[in-house]
């Protein structure tokens, strides 16, 4: 198992079914914490309108992705909705060692790999209020065909049970409230005593002398 010690950057792993509002919530979270960096994944899917290479994703073709898998360049990777996505091992280890908190917006398969292969990670699952609302949001988005929407809803029914092993569940019933819950989680995790024992160094205690 790869080891990342408590003194190193925190890995926040956020998953959600498509349409739960994860992308916008992650963006808000990064905007709220200037010292929280969002990981940029590698992806084989087509670039959407308004997306930029190296900003939203590192867009690569399937052959490039395959050879990166063979060279063990990914901390995790998975096939999601018919495309491949992966997190660079180098950037994940670089952030951890540099004391940088990293936000990973990845699916459940990838999150499970991180949980199994790394010793740290704060796992957050964003839930829609219910399936009906999820479907309504996917249809209102207007960016996907009926086929794609059906596939995403079917995936949601497989993904939501995975939420049981995450550390935190955040219901996106109201965007501002969900954002505040995420901010509270990041703040609380940063205050954990096991990450902050060094703060006690300047204090002396009875019995230490
Ligand atoms: P989209 O194509 O809509 O941007 O993302 C589709 C899904 O892929 C989302 O659930 C997103 O969290 C997931 N995803 C994005 N990057 C990664 C990654 O690096 N690894 C894994 N496992 N999933 C990812």
PDB file of C-alpha atoms and ligand atoms in Angstrom:
ATOM      1  CA  UNK A   1       0.000   0.000   0.000  1.00  0.00           C
ATOM      2  CA  UNK A   2       1.250   3.496  -0.865  1.00  0.00           C
ATOM      3  CA  UNK A   3       1.791   5.540   2.276  1.00  0.00           C
ATOM      4  CA  UNK A   4       0.944   9.199   2.673  1.00  0.00           C
ATOM      5  CA  UNK A   5       1.549  10.446   6.204  1.00  0.00           C
ATOM      6  CA  UNK A   6      -0.742  12.650   8.285  1.00  0.00           C
ATOM      7  CA  UNK A   7       1.614  15.621   7.898  1.00  0.00           C
ATOM      8  CA  UNK A   8       1.054  15.612   4.138  1.00  0.00           C
ATOM      9  CA  UNK A   9      -1.665  17.183   2.019  1.00  0.00           C
ATOM     10  CA  UNK A  10      -5.216  15.889   2.459  1.00  0.00           C
ATOM     11  CA  UNK A  11      -6.898  14.012  -0.356  1.00  0.00           C
ATOM     12  CA  UNK A  12     -10.584  14.900  -0.664  1.00  0.00           C
ATOM     13  CA  UNK A  13     -12.365  12.405  -2.912  1.00  0.00           C
ATOM     14  CA  UNK A  14     -15.811  13.449  -4.129  1.00  0.00           C
ATOM     15  CA  UNK A  15     -18.187  11.147  -6.020  1.00  0.00           C
ATOM     16  CA  UNK A  16     -21.794  11.456  -7.104  1.00  0.00           C
ATOM     17  CA  UNK A  17     -24.108  10.170  -9.787  1.00  0.00           C
ATOM     18  CA  UNK A  18     -24.242  12.308 -12.900  1.00  0.00           C
ATOM     19  CA  UNK A  19     -26.706  15.171 -12.370  1.00  0.00           C
ATOM     20  CA  UNK A  20     -26.252  15.458  -8.591  1.00  0.00           C
ATOM     21  CA  UNK A  21     -24.424  18.780  -8.996  1.00  0.00           C
ATOM     22  CA  UNK A  22     -20.940  17.546  -8.188  1.00  0.00           C
ATOM     23  CA  UNK A  23     -19.036  19.566 -10.803  1.00  0.00           C
ATOM     24  CA  UNK A  24     -20.547  22.889  -9.709  1.00  0.00           C
ATOM     25  CA  UNK A  25     -20.170  22.055  -6.015  1.00  0.00           C
ATOM     26  CA  UNK A  26     -16.509  21.081  -6.482  1.00  0.00           C
ATOM     27  CA  UNK A  27     -15.900  24.345  -8.327  1.00  0.00           C
ATOM     28  CA  UNK A  28     -17.467  26.304  -5.449  1.00  0.00           C
ATOM     29  CA  UNK A  29     -15.364  24.395  -2.950  1.00  0.00           C
ATOM     30  CA  UNK A  30     -12.121  25.168  -4.766  1.00  0.00           C
ATOM     31  CA  UNK A  31     -13.183  28.822  -5.042  1.00  0.00           C
ATOM     32  CA  UNK A  32     -13.825  28.892  -1.277  1.00  0.00           C
ATOM     33  CA  UNK A  33     -10.386  27.530  -0.393  1.00  0.00           C
ATOM     34  CA  UNK A  34      -7.557  29.117  -2.407  1.00  0.00           C
ATOM     35  CA  UNK A  35      -5.191  26.485  -0.989  1.00  0.00           C
ATOM     36  CA  UNK A  36      -7.316  23.548  -2.158  1.00  0.00           C
ATOM     37  CA  UNK A  37      -6.312  22.334  -5.612  1.00  0.00           C
ATOM     38  CA  UNK A  38      -8.551  20.397  -7.961  1.00  0.00           C
ATOM     39  CA  UNK A  39      -6.890  17.412  -9.611  1.00  0.00           C
ATOM     40  CA  UNK A  40      -7.072  17.427 -13.424  1.00  0.00           C
ATOM     41  CA  UNK A  41      -7.859  13.942 -14.700  1.00  0.00           C
ATOM     42  CA  UNK A  42      -6.898  12.319 -17.967  1.00  0.00           C
ATOM     43  CA  UNK A  43      -9.939  11.454 -20.082  1.00  0.00           C
ATOM     44  CA  UNK A  44     -10.629   9.835 -23.435  1.00  0.00           C
ATOM     45  CA  UNK A  45     -14.030  11.432 -23.930  1.00  0.00           C
ATOM     46  CA  UNK A  46     -14.668  14.208 -26.445  1.00  0.00           C
ATOM     47  CA  UNK A  47     -14.159  17.727 -25.253  1.00  0.00           C
ATOM     48  CA  UNK A  48     -17.474  19.498 -24.560  1.00  0.00           C
ATOM     49  CA  UNK A  49     -18.204  23.032 -25.689  1.00  0.00           C
ATOM     50  CA  UNK A  50     -16.393  25.462 -23.394  1.00  0.00           C
ATOM     51  CA  UNK A  51     -13.960  22.891 -22.022  1.00  0.00           C
ATOM     52  CA  UNK A  52     -10.216  23.412 -22.362  1.00  0.00           C
ATOM     53  CA  UNK A  53      -7.451  20.834 -22.536  1.00  0.00           C
ATOM     54  CA  UNK A  54      -5.296  20.928 -19.409  1.00  0.00           C
ATOM     55  CA  UNK A  55      -7.964  22.890 -17.513  1.00  0.00           C
ATOM     56  CA  UNK A  56     -11.035  20.641 -17.331  1.00  0.00           C
ATOM     57  CA  UNK A  57      -9.228  17.448 -18.307  1.00  0.00           C
ATOM     58  CA  UNK A  58      -6.098  16.319 -20.051  1.00  0.00           C
ATOM     59  CA  UNK A  59      -7.851  14.989 -23.149  1.00  0.00           C
ATOM     60  CA  UNK A  60      -6.047  11.975 -24.626  1.00  0.00           C
ATOM     61  CA  UNK A  61      -6.899   9.252 -27.142  1.00  0.00           C
ATOM     62  CA  UNK A  62      -7.508   5.639 -26.128  1.00  0.00           C
ATOM     63  CA  UNK A  63      -4.048   4.442 -27.225  1.00  0.00           C
ATOM     64  CA  UNK A  64      -2.313   7.083 -25.115  1.00  0.00           C
ATOM     65  CA  UNK A  65      -4.532   6.217 -22.157  1.00  0.00           C
ATOM     66  CA  UNK A  66      -3.803   2.485 -22.567  1.00  0.00           C
ATOM     67  CA  UNK A  67      -0.061   3.020 -22.621  1.00  0.00           C
ATOM     68  CA  UNK A  68      -0.326   5.202 -19.487  1.00  0.00           C
ATOM     69  CA  UNK A  69      -2.192   2.331 -17.796  1.00  0.00           C
ATOM     70  CA  UNK A  70       0.529  -0.124 -18.888  1.00  0.00           C
ATOM     71  CA  UNK A  71       3.208   2.203 -17.533  1.00  0.00           C
ATOM     72  CA  UNK A  72       1.353   2.397 -14.200  1.00  0.00           C
ATOM     73  CA  UNK A  73       1.020   6.151 -14.452  1.00  0.00           C
ATOM     74  CA  UNK A  74      -2.401   6.234 -12.783  1.00  0.00           C
ATOM     75  CA  UNK A  75      -3.235   6.273  -9.069  1.00  0.00           C
ATOM     76  CA  UNK A  76      -6.641   5.040 -10.200  1.00  0.00           C
ATOM     77  CA  UNK A  77      -8.511   4.723 -13.471  1.00  0.00           C
ATOM     78  CA  UNK A  78     -11.898   3.515 -14.611  1.00  0.00           C
ATOM     79  CA  UNK A  79     -14.292   3.270 -17.505  1.00  0.00           C
ATOM     80  CA  UNK A  80     -17.188   5.631 -16.875  1.00  0.00           C
ATOM     81  CA  UNK A  81     -20.143   6.062 -19.263  1.00  0.00           C
ATOM     82  CA  UNK A  82     -18.120   4.396 -22.060  1.00  0.00           C
ATOM     83  CA  UNK A  83     -15.003   6.568 -21.694  1.00  0.00           C
ATOM     84  CA  UNK A  84     -11.791   6.167 -19.728  1.00  0.00           C
ATOM     85  CA  UNK A  85     -10.752   8.492 -16.918  1.00  0.00           C
ATOM     86  CA  UNK A  86      -7.687   8.412 -14.674  1.00  0.00           C
ATOM     87  CA  UNK A  87      -5.819  10.328 -11.984  1.00  0.00           C
ATOM     88  CA  UNK A  88      -2.095  10.806 -12.449  1.00  0.00           C
ATOM     89  CA  UNK A  89      -0.098   9.062  -9.732  1.00  0.00           C
ATOM     90  CA  UNK A  90       2.700  11.598 -10.082  1.00  0.00           C
ATOM     91  CA  UNK A  91       0.453  14.621  -9.465  1.00  0.00           C
ATOM     92  CA  UNK A  92      -1.278  12.897  -6.551  1.00  0.00           C
ATOM     93  CA  UNK A  93       2.003  12.008  -4.849  1.00  0.00           C
ATOM     94  CA  UNK A  94       3.447  15.435  -5.678  1.00  0.00           C
ATOM     95  CA  UNK A  95       0.544  17.220  -3.984  1.00  0.00           C
ATOM     96  CA  UNK A  96       0.666  14.944  -0.943  1.00  0.00           C
ATOM     97  CA  UNK A  97       4.376  15.428  -0.431  1.00  0.00           C
ATOM     98  CA  UNK A  98       4.137  19.164  -1.111  1.00  0.00           C
ATOM     99  CA  UNK A  99       1.522  19.496   1.649  1.00  0.00           C
ATOM    100  CA  UNK A 100      -1.129  20.527  -0.873  1.00  0.00           C
ATOM    101  CA  UNK A 101      -4.747  19.507  -0.270  1.00  0.00           C
ATOM    102  CA  UNK A 102      -6.149  17.944  -3.403  1.00  0.00           C
ATOM    103  CA  UNK A 103      -9.753  17.529  -4.532  1.00  0.00           C
ATOM    104  CA  UNK A 104     -10.514  14.531  -6.725  1.00  0.00           C
ATOM    105  CA  UNK A 105     -13.850  14.530  -8.564  1.00  0.00           C
ATOM    106  CA  UNK A 106     -13.937  10.862  -9.555  1.00  0.00           C
ATOM    107  CA  UNK A 107     -16.407   8.007  -9.838  1.00  0.00           C
ATOM    108  CA  UNK A 108     -16.975   5.254  -7.235  1.00  0.00           C
ATOM    109  CA  UNK A 109     -14.715   2.712  -8.957  1.00  0.00           C
ATOM    110  CA  UNK A 110     -11.801   5.149  -8.834  1.00  0.00           C
ATOM    111  CA  UNK A 111     -12.614   6.208  -5.276  1.00  0.00           C
ATOM    112  CA  UNK A 112     -12.550   2.548  -4.186  1.00  0.00           C
ATOM    113  CA  UNK A 113      -9.096   2.148  -5.764  1.00  0.00           C
ATOM    114  CA  UNK A 114      -7.826   5.191  -3.863  1.00  0.00           C
ATOM    115  CA  UNK A 115      -9.310   3.841  -0.638  1.00  0.00           C
ATOM    116  CA  UNK A 116      -7.670   0.450  -1.150  1.00  0.00           C
ATOM    117  CA  UNK A 117      -4.272   1.658  -2.331  1.00  0.00           C
ATOM    118  CA  UNK A 118      -3.573   4.762  -0.256  1.00  0.00           C
ATOM    119  CA  UNK A 119      -3.592   5.185   3.471  1.00  0.00           C
ATOM    120  CA  UNK A 120      -5.425   8.457   3.556  1.00  0.00           C
ATOM    121  CA  UNK A 121      -8.358  10.126   1.881  1.00  0.00           C
ATOM    122  CA  UNK A 122     -11.570  11.813   2.937  1.00  0.00           C
ATOM    123  CA  UNK A 123     -14.413  10.269   0.963  1.00  0.00           C
ATOM    124  CA  UNK A 124     -17.473  12.408   0.274  1.00  0.00           C
ATOM    125  CA  UNK A 125     -20.551  11.287  -1.649  1.00  0.00           C
ATOM    126  CA  UNK A 126     -23.006  13.843  -3.007  1.00  0.00           C
ATOM    127  CA  UNK A 127     -26.577  12.578  -3.203  1.00  0.00           C
ATOM    128  CA  UNK A 128     -29.526  13.974  -5.117  1.00  0.00           C
ATOM    129  CA  UNK A 129     -32.690  14.353  -2.983  1.00  0.00           C
ATOM    130  CA  UNK A 130     -34.208  11.333  -4.819  1.00  0.00           C
ATOM    131  CA  UNK A 131     -34.228   9.570  -8.212  1.00  0.00           C
ATOM    132  CA  UNK A 132     -37.083  11.706  -9.566  1.00  0.00           C
ATOM    133  CA  UNK A 133     -35.176  14.916  -8.912  1.00  0.00           C
ATOM    134  CA  UNK A 134     -32.025  13.414 -10.437  1.00  0.00           C
ATOM    135  CA  UNK A 135     -33.876  12.559 -13.640  1.00  0.00           C
ATOM    136  CA  UNK A 136     -35.443  16.010 -13.763  1.00  0.00           C
ATOM    137  CA  UNK A 137     -32.012  17.659 -13.432  1.00  0.00           C
ATOM    138  CA  UNK A 138     -30.468  15.445 -16.116  1.00  0.00           C
ATOM    139  CA  UNK A 139     -33.293  16.243 -18.555  1.00  0.00           C
ATOM    140  CA  UNK A 140     -33.232  19.982 -17.780  1.00  0.00           C
ATOM    141  CA  UNK A 141     -29.512  20.106 -18.484  1.00  0.00           C
ATOM    142  CA  UNK A 142     -30.383  19.577 -22.135  1.00  0.00           C
ATOM    143  CA  UNK A 143     -26.820  18.567 -23.059  1.00  0.00           C
ATOM    144  CA  UNK A 144     -27.373  14.816 -23.438  1.00  0.00           C
ATOM    145  CA  UNK A 145     -29.507  12.594 -25.665  1.00  0.00           C
ATOM    146  CA  UNK A 146     -32.294  10.387 -24.217  1.00  0.00           C
ATOM    147  CA  UNK A 147     -30.027   7.334 -24.564  1.00  0.00           C
ATOM    148  CA  UNK A 148     -27.278   8.974 -22.545  1.00  0.00           C
ATOM    149  CA  UNK A 149     -29.738  10.123 -19.883  1.00  0.00           C
ATOM    150  CA  UNK A 150     -31.128   6.577 -19.550  1.00  0.00           C
ATOM    151  CA  UNK A 151     -27.591   5.186 -19.224  1.00  0.00           C
ATOM    152  CA  UNK A 152     -26.698   7.766 -16.579  1.00  0.00           C
ATOM    153  CA  UNK A 153     -29.843   6.984 -14.571  1.00  0.00           C
ATOM    154  CA  UNK A 154     -29.088   3.257 -14.731  1.00  0.00           C
ATOM    155  CA  UNK A 155     -25.536   4.012 -13.548  1.00  0.00           C
ATOM    156  CA  UNK A 156     -26.902   6.148 -10.689  1.00  0.00           C
ATOM    157  CA  UNK A 157     -28.844   3.135  -9.379  1.00  0.00           C
ATOM    158  CA  UNK A 158     -25.581   1.173  -9.277  1.00  0.00           C
ATOM    159  CA  UNK A 159     -23.485   4.042  -7.854  1.00  0.00           C
ATOM    160  CA  UNK A 160     -25.728   5.241  -5.003  1.00  0.00           C
ATOM    161  CA  UNK A 161     -25.414   2.000  -2.951  1.00  0.00           C
ATOM    162  CA  UNK A 162     -21.631   2.614  -2.971  1.00  0.00           C
ATOM    163  CA  UNK A 163     -22.251   5.736  -0.883  1.00  0.00           C
ATOM    164  CA  UNK A 164     -22.446   3.493   2.191  1.00  0.00           C
ATOM    165  CA  UNK A 165     -18.661   3.199   2.535  1.00  0.00           C
ATOM    166  CA  UNK A 166     -17.942   6.936   2.095  1.00  0.00           C
ATOM    167  CA  UNK A 167     -17.026   9.055   5.141  1.00  0.00           C
ATOM    168  CA  UNK A 168     -19.561  11.796   4.425  1.00  0.00           C
ATOM    169  CA  UNK A 169     -22.927  12.014   2.663  1.00  0.00           C
ATOM    170  CA  UNK A 170     -23.999  15.408   1.394  1.00  0.00           C
ATOM    171  CA  UNK A 171     -27.507  15.786  -0.023  1.00  0.00           C
ATOM    172  CA  UNK A 172     -27.703  18.430  -2.713  1.00  0.00           C
ATOM    173  CA  UNK A 173     -31.291  19.471  -1.984  1.00  0.00           C
ATOM    174  CA  UNK A 174     -30.304  23.116  -2.023  1.00  0.00           C
ATOM    175  CA  UNK A 175     -27.102  24.271  -3.702  1.00  0.00           C
ATOM    176  CA  UNK A 176     -26.004  26.814  -1.068  1.00  0.00           C
ATOM    177  CA  UNK A 177     -26.729  24.403   1.793  1.00  0.00           C
ATOM    178  CA  UNK A 178     -24.806  21.601   0.080  1.00  0.00           C
ATOM    179  CA  UNK A 179     -21.913  23.962  -0.567  1.00  0.00           C
ATOM    180  CA  UNK A 180     -21.868  24.983   3.111  1.00  0.00           C
ATOM    181  CA  UNK A 181     -21.837  21.325   4.182  1.00  0.00           C
ATOM    182  CA  UNK A 182     -18.828  20.657   1.948  1.00  0.00           C
ATOM    183  CA  UNK A 183     -17.019  23.704   3.309  1.00  0.00           C
ATOM    184  CA  UNK A 184     -17.729  22.447   6.849  1.00  0.00           C
ATOM    185  CA  UNK A 185     -16.264  19.031   5.998  1.00  0.00           C
ATOM    186  CA  UNK A 186     -13.045  20.490   4.584  1.00  0.00           C
ATOM    187  CA  UNK A 187     -12.709  22.835   7.554  1.00  0.00           C
ATOM    188  CA  UNK A 188     -13.314  20.082  10.113  1.00  0.00           C
ATOM    189  CA  UNK A 189     -10.922  17.660   8.423  1.00  0.00           C
ATOM    190  CA  UNK A 190      -8.209  20.308   8.435  1.00  0.00           C
ATOM    191  CA  UNK A 191      -8.703  20.761  12.196  1.00  0.00           C
ATOM    192  CA  UNK A 192      -8.379  17.067  13.065  1.00  0.00           C
ATOM    193  CA  UNK A 193      -5.983  16.601  15.963  1.00  0.00           C
ATOM    194  CA  UNK A 194      -4.021  13.853  14.190  1.00  0.00           C
ATOM    195  CA  UNK A 195      -3.189  16.277  11.388  1.00  0.00           C
ATOM    196  CA  UNK A 196      -2.248  19.065  13.788  1.00  0.00           C
ATOM    197  CA  UNK A 197      -0.153  17.588  16.587  1.00  0.00           C
ATOM    198  CA  UNK A 198       2.652  19.985  15.622  1.00  0.00           C
ATOM    199  CA  UNK A 199       0.498  22.865  16.947  1.00  0.00           C
ATOM    200  CA  UNK A 200       1.160  21.545  20.442  1.00  0.00           C
ATOM    201  CA  UNK A 201       4.961  21.752  20.073  1.00  0.00           C
ATOM    202  CA  UNK A 202       5.187  25.256  21.513  1.00  0.00           C
ATOM    203  CA  UNK A 203       3.209  24.315  24.625  1.00  0.00           C
ATOM    204  CA  UNK A 204       4.727  22.500  27.574  1.00  0.00           C
ATOM    205  CA  UNK A 205       2.725  20.099  29.657  1.00  0.00           C
ATOM    206  CA  UNK A 206       2.891  19.000  33.300  1.00  0.00           C
ATOM    207  CA  UNK A 207       5.091  15.947  33.429  1.00  0.00           C
ATOM    208  CA  UNK A 208       7.047  16.749  30.214  1.00  0.00           C
ATOM    209  CA  UNK A 209       9.956  18.259  32.179  1.00  0.00           C
TER     210      UNK A 209
HETATM  211  P1  LIG B   1     -17.771  13.928 -17.146  1.00  0.00           P
HETATM  212  O1  LIG B   1     -17.400  13.243 -18.418  1.00  0.00           O
HETATM  213  O2  LIG B   1     -19.238  14.218 -17.057  1.00  0.00           O
HETATM  214  O3  LIG B   1     -16.897  15.135 -16.889  1.00  0.00           O
HETATM  215  O4  LIG B   1     -17.440  12.913 -15.950  1.00  0.00           O
HETATM  216  C1  LIG B   1     -18.047  11.665 -15.923  1.00  0.00           C
HETATM  217  C2  LIG B   1     -17.682  10.943 -14.637  1.00  0.00           C
HETATM  218  O5  LIG B   1     -16.300  10.601 -14.642  1.00  0.00           O
HETATM  219  C3  LIG B   1     -17.909  11.746 -13.364  1.00  0.00           C
HETATM  220  O6  LIG B   1     -18.561  10.911 -12.425  1.00  0.00           O
HETATM  221  C4  LIG B   1     -16.517  12.064 -12.889  1.00  0.00           C
HETATM  222  O7  LIG B   1     -16.461  12.156 -11.485  1.00  0.00           O
HETATM  223  C5  LIG B   1     -15.768  10.853 -13.372  1.00  0.00           C
HETATM  224  N1  LIG B   1     -14.338  11.115 -13.454  1.00  0.00           N
HETATM  225  C6  LIG B   1     -13.714  12.245 -13.845  1.00  0.00           C
HETATM  226  N2  LIG B   1     -12.386  12.116 -13.757  1.00  0.00           N
HETATM  227  C7  LIG B   1     -12.157  10.874 -13.264  1.00  0.00           C
HETATM  228  C8  LIG B   1     -10.981  10.145 -12.933  1.00  0.00           C
HETATM  229  O8  LIG B   1      -9.849  10.608 -13.054  1.00  0.00           O
HETATM  230  N3  LIG B   1     -11.141   8.891 -12.468  1.00  0.00           N
HETATM  231  C9  LIG B   1     -12.369   8.318 -12.304  1.00  0.00           C
HETATM  232  N4  LIG B   1     -12.419   7.078 -11.819  1.00  0.00           N
HETATM  233  N5  LIG B   1     -13.505   8.969 -12.607  1.00  0.00           N
HETATM  234  C10 LIG B   1     -13.402  10.231 -13.085  1.00  0.00           C
END
